[in-house]
PDB file of C-alpha atoms in Angstrom:
ATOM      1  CA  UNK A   1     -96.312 -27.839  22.740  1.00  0.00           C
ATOM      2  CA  UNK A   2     -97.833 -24.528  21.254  1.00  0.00           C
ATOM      3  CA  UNK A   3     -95.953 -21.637  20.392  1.00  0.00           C
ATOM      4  CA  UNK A   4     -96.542 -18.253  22.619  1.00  0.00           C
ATOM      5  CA  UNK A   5     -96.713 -15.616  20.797  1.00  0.00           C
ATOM      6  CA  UNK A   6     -96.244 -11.992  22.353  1.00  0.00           C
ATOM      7  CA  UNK A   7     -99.722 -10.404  22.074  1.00  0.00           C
ATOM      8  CA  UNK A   8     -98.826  -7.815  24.998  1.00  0.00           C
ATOM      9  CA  UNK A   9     -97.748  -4.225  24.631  1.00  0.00           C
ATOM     10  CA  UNK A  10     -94.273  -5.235  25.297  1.00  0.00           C
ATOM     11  CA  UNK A  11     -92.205  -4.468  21.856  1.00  0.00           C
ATOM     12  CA  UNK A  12     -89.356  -6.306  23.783  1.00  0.00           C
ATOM     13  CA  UNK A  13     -90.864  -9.803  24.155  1.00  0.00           C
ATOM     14  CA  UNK A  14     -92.070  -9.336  20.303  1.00  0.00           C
ATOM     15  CA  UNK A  15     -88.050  -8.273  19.363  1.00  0.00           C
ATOM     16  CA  UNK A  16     -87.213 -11.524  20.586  1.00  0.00           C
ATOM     17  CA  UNK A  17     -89.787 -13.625  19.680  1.00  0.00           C
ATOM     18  CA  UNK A  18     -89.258 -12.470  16.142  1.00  0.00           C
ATOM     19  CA  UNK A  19     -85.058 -12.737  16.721  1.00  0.00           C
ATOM     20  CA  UNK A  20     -85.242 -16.377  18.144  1.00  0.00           C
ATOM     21  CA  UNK A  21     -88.157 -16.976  15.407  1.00  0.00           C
ATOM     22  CA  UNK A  22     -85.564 -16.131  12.181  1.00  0.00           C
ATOM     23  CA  UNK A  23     -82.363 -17.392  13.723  1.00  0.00           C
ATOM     24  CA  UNK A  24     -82.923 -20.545  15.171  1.00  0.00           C
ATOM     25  CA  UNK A  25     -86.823 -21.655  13.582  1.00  0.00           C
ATOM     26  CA  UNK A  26     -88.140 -23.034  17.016  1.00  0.00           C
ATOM     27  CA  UNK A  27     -90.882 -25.635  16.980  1.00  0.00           C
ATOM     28  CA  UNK A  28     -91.738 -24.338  20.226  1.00  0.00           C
ATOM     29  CA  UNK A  29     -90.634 -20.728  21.734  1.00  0.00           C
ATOM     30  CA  UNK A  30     -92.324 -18.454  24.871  1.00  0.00           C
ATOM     31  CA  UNK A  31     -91.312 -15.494  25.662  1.00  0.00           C
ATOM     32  CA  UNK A  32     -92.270 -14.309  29.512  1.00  0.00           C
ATOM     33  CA  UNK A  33     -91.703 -11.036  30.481  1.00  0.00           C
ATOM     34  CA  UNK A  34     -90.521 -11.397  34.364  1.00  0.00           C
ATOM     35  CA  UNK A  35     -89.845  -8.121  35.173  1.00  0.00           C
ATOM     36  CA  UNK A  36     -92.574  -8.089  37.691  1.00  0.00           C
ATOM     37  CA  UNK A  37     -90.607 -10.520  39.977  1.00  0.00           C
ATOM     38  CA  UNK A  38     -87.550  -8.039  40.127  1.00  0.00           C
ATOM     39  CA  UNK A  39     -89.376  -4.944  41.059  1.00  0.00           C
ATOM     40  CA  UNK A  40     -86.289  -3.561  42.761  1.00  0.00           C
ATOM     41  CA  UNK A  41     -83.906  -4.916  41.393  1.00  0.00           C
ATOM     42  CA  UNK A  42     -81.533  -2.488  38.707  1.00  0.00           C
ATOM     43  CA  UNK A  43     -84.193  -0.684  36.838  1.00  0.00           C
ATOM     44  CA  UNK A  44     -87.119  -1.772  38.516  1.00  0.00           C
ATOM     45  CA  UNK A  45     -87.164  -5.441  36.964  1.00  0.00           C
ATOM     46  CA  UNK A  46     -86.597  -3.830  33.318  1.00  0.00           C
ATOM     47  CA  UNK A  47     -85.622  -6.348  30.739  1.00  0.00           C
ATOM     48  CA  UNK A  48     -85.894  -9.444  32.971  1.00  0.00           C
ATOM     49  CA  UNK A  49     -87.007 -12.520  30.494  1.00  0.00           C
ATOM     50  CA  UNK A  50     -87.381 -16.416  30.730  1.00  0.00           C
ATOM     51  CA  UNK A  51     -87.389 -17.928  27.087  1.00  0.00           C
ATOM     52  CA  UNK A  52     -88.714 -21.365  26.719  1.00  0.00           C
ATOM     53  CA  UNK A  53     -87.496 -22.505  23.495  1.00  0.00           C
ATOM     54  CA  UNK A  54     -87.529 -25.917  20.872  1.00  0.00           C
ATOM     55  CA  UNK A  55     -85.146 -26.058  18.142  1.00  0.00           C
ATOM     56  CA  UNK A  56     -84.496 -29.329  15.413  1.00  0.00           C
ATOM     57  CA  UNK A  57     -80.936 -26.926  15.788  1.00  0.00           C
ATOM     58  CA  UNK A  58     -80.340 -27.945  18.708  1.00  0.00           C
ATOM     59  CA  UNK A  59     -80.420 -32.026  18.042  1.00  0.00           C
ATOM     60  CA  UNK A  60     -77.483 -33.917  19.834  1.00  0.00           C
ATOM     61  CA  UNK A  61     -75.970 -30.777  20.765  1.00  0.00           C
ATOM     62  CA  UNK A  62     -74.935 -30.205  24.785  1.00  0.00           C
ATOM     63  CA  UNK A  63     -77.225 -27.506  26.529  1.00  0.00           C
ATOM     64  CA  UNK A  64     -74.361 -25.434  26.960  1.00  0.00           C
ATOM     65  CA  UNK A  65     -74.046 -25.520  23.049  1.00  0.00           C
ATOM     66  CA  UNK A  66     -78.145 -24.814  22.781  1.00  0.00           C
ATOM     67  CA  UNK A  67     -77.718 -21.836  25.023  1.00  0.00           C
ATOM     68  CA  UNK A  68     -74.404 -20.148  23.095  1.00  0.00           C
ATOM     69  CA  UNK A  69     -77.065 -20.518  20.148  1.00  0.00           C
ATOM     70  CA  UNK A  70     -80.064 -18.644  21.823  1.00  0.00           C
ATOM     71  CA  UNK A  71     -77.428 -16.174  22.795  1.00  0.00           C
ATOM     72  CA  UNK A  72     -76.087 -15.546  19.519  1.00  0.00           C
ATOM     73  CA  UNK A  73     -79.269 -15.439  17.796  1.00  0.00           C
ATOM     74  CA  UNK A  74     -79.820 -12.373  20.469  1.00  0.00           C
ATOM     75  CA  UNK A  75     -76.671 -10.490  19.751  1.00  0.00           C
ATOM     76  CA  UNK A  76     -76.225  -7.628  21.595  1.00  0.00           C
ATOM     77  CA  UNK A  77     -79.468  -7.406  22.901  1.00  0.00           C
ATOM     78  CA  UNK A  78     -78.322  -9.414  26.173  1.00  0.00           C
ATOM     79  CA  UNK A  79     -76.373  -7.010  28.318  1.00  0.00           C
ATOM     80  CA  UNK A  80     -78.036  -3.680  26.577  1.00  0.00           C
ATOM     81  CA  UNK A  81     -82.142  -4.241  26.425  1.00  0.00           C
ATOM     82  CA  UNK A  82     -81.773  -7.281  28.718  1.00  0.00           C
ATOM     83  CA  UNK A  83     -80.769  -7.575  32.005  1.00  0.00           C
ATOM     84  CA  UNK A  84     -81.333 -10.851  32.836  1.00  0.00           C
ATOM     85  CA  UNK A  85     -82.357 -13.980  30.755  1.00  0.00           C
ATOM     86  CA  UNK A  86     -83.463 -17.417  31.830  1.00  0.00           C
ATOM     87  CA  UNK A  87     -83.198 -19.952  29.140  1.00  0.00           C
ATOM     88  CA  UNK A  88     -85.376 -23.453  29.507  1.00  0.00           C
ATOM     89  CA  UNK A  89     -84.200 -25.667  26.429  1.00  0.00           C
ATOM     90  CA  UNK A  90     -87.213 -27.890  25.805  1.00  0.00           C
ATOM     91  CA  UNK A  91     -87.269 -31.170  24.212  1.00  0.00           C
TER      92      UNK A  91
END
């Protein structure tokens, strides 16, 4: 797998490319911005984000484990500069 980087405009997918990068050192990570399938939801799909995401961290943990970790590395930019986040833990 290759790593994603953000080369968009969008300062939010780079915030958490660069969070996820320094907190959990991913051997894999993509970022996708998927506001554009919530147009109409709250805010007009604002802050809607699916992270794909490798992590030696995450070795013989549980996924629910691998997910309090992406979520932590975040802090509180779930529930303030994102709406919604889909997390695919990848092997």
């Amino acid at each position: 797998m290759k790593n994603n980087h953000p080369v968009d405009d969008n300062s939010m997918a780079k915030r958490l490319y660069r969070q996820l990068s320094q907190a959990l050192a991913p051997s894999f990570l993509d970022i996708i911005d998927e506001g554009d399938q919530h147009i109409g939801h709250a805010e007009e799909g604002a802050g809607h984000f699916a992270v794909r995401i490798a992590s030696p961290l995450f070795q013989n943990k549980p996924l629910v484990e691998c997910h309090r970790l992406v979520y932590a590395a975040l802090g509180n930019t779930v529930g303030t500069a994102i709406h919604a986040l889909r997390i695919e833990i990848c092997a």
